[in-house]
Every structure is written in structure tokens, then in C-alpha cells.
Amino acid sequence: MYERKIPLSLNCGLDLIGEVLYGKWKVRLLWFINEGHKRPSELQRKIPDASRRVLTMQLKELEEHELITKKIYPVVPPKVEYSLTEFGKTLIPVIATLGQWGDEHEERLREVILKRNL
């Protein structure tokens, strides 16, 4: 069983957001589910750099944090779809604002990221 190396710190809103949204693909998963990409295979195609295992783990965490729901259809082979909860939908304007900020500062951000990684 997983045991945390660093104790939880939930003293402010940023700590809480970090606990729920930290994970390389979580913000993208929320965005793509909101856009209508609900099947795991669709999400995998939208994020090809992520392994299926990591996407599954991060989807499970988003589900545990009540941001998405998972519906399993009783067919063979099993069909799974994810959707945002009402709580999860409240994050979409925040994600959209962050994306807009990234678009507005794309050149500078790309420059500083590339400079750091040389």
C-alpha cells in the first residue's frame, strides 16, 4: 500500500487545489472530458505521450476527488465513459483562463522553458 513521504498540508486553497490537480495530465483530462471525449481510448488518442496506466491512475484520482464520474455499460466488451460532475464543471472556467494566459504569453513561456532545458 502507498504511504506518503511528505505529510498532507491542506492549510489554504492552493494546497487543496494542488492535492486535487497535481498530475501531469489531470488538467488536460478534465478539459478533454468537458469537450466530449469520454471514452478511455479517445482520451489516450488526445494525450498520446501519456501511458494508459498513468491515464487510468489519474482518471481514478479525479473520480475519487469527485470531479468526474465513471459509467460502465453492461456490454461485452465493457464500455466505459467518463463525464464531469457538477463540481468538476466549476473548474472549466479556471482551466480556460489558465489556457488563455498561456496563449497570450506563449512566446515568452516557450522561450524560458526552452532556455531552462538546454
C-alpha positions as CSV (number, residue, x, y, z in Angstrom):
1,M,0.0,0.0,0.0
2,Y,1.2,3.5,-0.9
3,E,2.5,5.6,2.0
4,R,3.0,9.3,1.6
5,K,6.6,10.5,2.1
6,I,5.5,14.1,2.6
7,P,2.6,14.8,5.0
8,L,-0.5,16.4,3.7
9,S,-0.6,20.2,4.0
10,L,-4.2,21.5,3.5
11,N,-3.8,24.9,5.0
12,C,-5.0,27.1,2.1
13,G,-6.8,26.9,-1.2
14,L,-3.6,26.5,-3.2
15,D,-2.7,23.4,-1.1
16,L,-6.1,21.9,-1.7
17,I,-6.0,22.6,-5.5
18,G,-2.5,21.2,-5.7
19,E,-3.7,18.0,-3.9
20,V,-6.5,17.6,-6.4
21,L,-5.0,18.7,-9.6
22,Y,-1.3,17.9,-9.4
23,G,-0.5,15.3,-12.0
24,K,0.9,15.9,-15.5
25,W,-2.3,15.0,-17.3
26,K,-5.2,15.9,-14.9
27,V,-6.0,19.4,-16.3
28,R,-5.9,18.1,-19.9
29,L,-8.1,15.1,-18.9
30,L,-10.7,17.5,-17.4
31,W,-10.6,19.7,-20.4
32,F,-11.0,16.9,-22.9
33,I,-13.8,15.2,-21.0
34,N,-15.6,18.6,-21.0
35,E,-15.1,18.8,-24.8
36,G,-16.9,15.4,-25.1
37,H,-14.0,12.9,-25.3
38,K,-15.4,10.5,-22.8
39,R,-14.0,7.0,-23.7
40,P,-10.6,6.0,-22.4
41,S,-9.4,5.3,-25.9
42,E,-10.4,8.8,-27.0
43,L,-8.5,10.3,-24.1
44,Q,-5.5,8.2,-25.0
45,R,-5.6,9.5,-28.6
46,K,-5.8,13.0,-27.3
47,I,-2.8,12.5,-25.0
48,P,-0.6,10.1,-26.8
49,D,2.5,10.9,-24.7
50,A,0.8,9.5,-21.6
51,S,0.8,5.8,-20.9
52,R,-2.5,4.0,-20.5
53,R,-1.6,3.1,-16.9
54,V,-0.9,6.7,-15.9
55,L,-4.1,8.0,-17.5
56,T,-6.0,5.3,-15.7
57,M,-4.5,6.3,-12.4
58,Q,-5.1,10.0,-12.9
59,L,-8.7,9.3,-14.0
60,K,-9.2,7.3,-10.8
61,E,-7.9,10.1,-8.7
62,L,-10.1,12.6,-10.4
63,E,-13.0,10.3,-9.8
64,E,-12.0,9.9,-6.1
65,H,-11.9,13.7,-5.8
66,E,-15.5,13.8,-7.3
67,L,-14.5,15.8,-10.3
68,I,-15.6,13.1,-12.8
69,T,-17.8,10.1,-12.8
70,K,-17.2,6.8,-14.5
71,K,-20.1,4.9,-16.1
72,I,-19.6,1.2,-17.0
73,Y,-22.1,-0.1,-19.5
74,P,-23.1,-3.8,-19.2
75,V,-22.0,-4.9,-22.6
76,V,-19.3,-7.2,-24.0
77,P,-16.6,-5.9,-24.3
78,P,-17.3,-3.5,-21.4
79,K,-17.8,0.1,-22.4
80,V,-16.6,2.9,-20.1
81,E,-17.4,6.6,-20.3
82,Y,-16.3,9.5,-18.1
83,S,-18.2,12.7,-17.5
84,L,-17.7,15.8,-15.4
85,T,-19.6,16.1,-12.2
86,E,-21.3,19.4,-11.4
87,F,-18.3,20.1,-9.1
88,G,-15.9,19.3,-11.9
89,K,-17.7,21.7,-14.2
90,T,-16.8,24.5,-11.9
91,L,-13.1,24.1,-12.8
92,I,-13.6,24.5,-16.5
93,P,-13.7,28.4,-16.4
94,V,-10.5,28.3,-14.3
95,I,-8.8,25.9,-16.8
96,A,-10.0,28.1,-19.7
97,T,-8.5,31.2,-18.1
98,L,-5.1,29.5,-17.5
99,G,-5.1,28.3,-21.1
100,Q,-5.9,31.8,-22.3
101,W,-3.0,33.2,-20.2
102,G,-0.7,30.6,-21.7
103,D,-1.8,31.5,-25.2
104,E,-1.2,35.2,-24.5
105,H,2.3,34.6,-23.2
106,E,3.1,31.7,-25.5
107,E,6.3,33.1,-27.0
108,R,7.8,34.2,-23.6
109,L,6.8,30.9,-21.9
110,R,8.3,28.8,-24.7
111,E,11.5,30.9,-24.6
112,V,12.0,30.5,-20.8
113,I,11.1,26.8,-20.9
114,L,13.5,26.0,-23.7
115,K,16.3,28.1,-22.1
116,R,15.9,26.1,-18.9
117,N,16.0,22.8,-20.6
118,L,19.2,23.4,-22.7
